[in-house]
C-alpha positions as a LaTeX table, in Angstrom:
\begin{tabular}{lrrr}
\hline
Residue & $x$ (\AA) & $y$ (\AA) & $z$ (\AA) \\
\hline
Unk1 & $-29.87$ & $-5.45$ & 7.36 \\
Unk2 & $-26.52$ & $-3.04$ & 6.99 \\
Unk3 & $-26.84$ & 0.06 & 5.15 \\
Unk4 & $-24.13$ & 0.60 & 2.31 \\
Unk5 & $-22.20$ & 2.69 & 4.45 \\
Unk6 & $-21.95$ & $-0.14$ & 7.01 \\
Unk7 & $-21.22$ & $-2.63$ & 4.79 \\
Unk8 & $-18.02$ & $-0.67$ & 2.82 \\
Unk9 & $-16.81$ & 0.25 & 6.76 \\
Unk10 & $-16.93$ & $-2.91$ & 7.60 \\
Unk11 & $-15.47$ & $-4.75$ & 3.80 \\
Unk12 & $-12.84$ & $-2.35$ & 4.01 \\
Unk13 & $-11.32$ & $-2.69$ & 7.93 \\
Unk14 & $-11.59$ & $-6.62$ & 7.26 \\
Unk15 & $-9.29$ & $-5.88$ & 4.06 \\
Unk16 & $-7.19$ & $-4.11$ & 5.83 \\
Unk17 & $-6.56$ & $-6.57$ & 8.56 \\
Unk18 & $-6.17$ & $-9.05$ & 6.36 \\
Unk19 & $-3.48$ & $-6.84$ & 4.53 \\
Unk20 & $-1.88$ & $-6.22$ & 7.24 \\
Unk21 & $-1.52$ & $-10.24$ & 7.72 \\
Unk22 & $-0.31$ & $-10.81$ & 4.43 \\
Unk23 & 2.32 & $-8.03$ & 5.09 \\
Unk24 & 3.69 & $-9.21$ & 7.95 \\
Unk25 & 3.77 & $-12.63$ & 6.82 \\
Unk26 & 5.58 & $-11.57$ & 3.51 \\
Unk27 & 8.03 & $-9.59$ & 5.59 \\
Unk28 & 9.20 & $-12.22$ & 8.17 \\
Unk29 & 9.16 & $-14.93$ & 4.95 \\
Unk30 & 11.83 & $-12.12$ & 3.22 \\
Unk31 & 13.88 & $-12.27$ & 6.82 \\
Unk32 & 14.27 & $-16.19$ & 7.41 \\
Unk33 & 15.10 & $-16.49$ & 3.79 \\
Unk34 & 17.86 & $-13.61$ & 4.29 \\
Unk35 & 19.08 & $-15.43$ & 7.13 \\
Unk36 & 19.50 & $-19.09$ & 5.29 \\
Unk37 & 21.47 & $-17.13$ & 2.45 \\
Unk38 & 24.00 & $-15.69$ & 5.36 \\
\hline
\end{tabular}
């Protein structure tokens, strides 16, 4: 068993990760679509 302390440490660095995934997925869509309107 986690205590509650483990459990929001580890919720929120695996929301975080997966933030930063969505980010940089988001970003380099914005980029390739900036390049086909060139």
């Amino acid at each position: 068993m986690y205590t509650a302390a483990e459990v929001v440490e580890r919720s929120s660095a695996y929301s975080n990760s997966l933030k930063r995934i969505f980010f940089s997925l988001l970003i380099s869509y914005y980029k390739r679509k900036k390049q086909e309107n060139l």
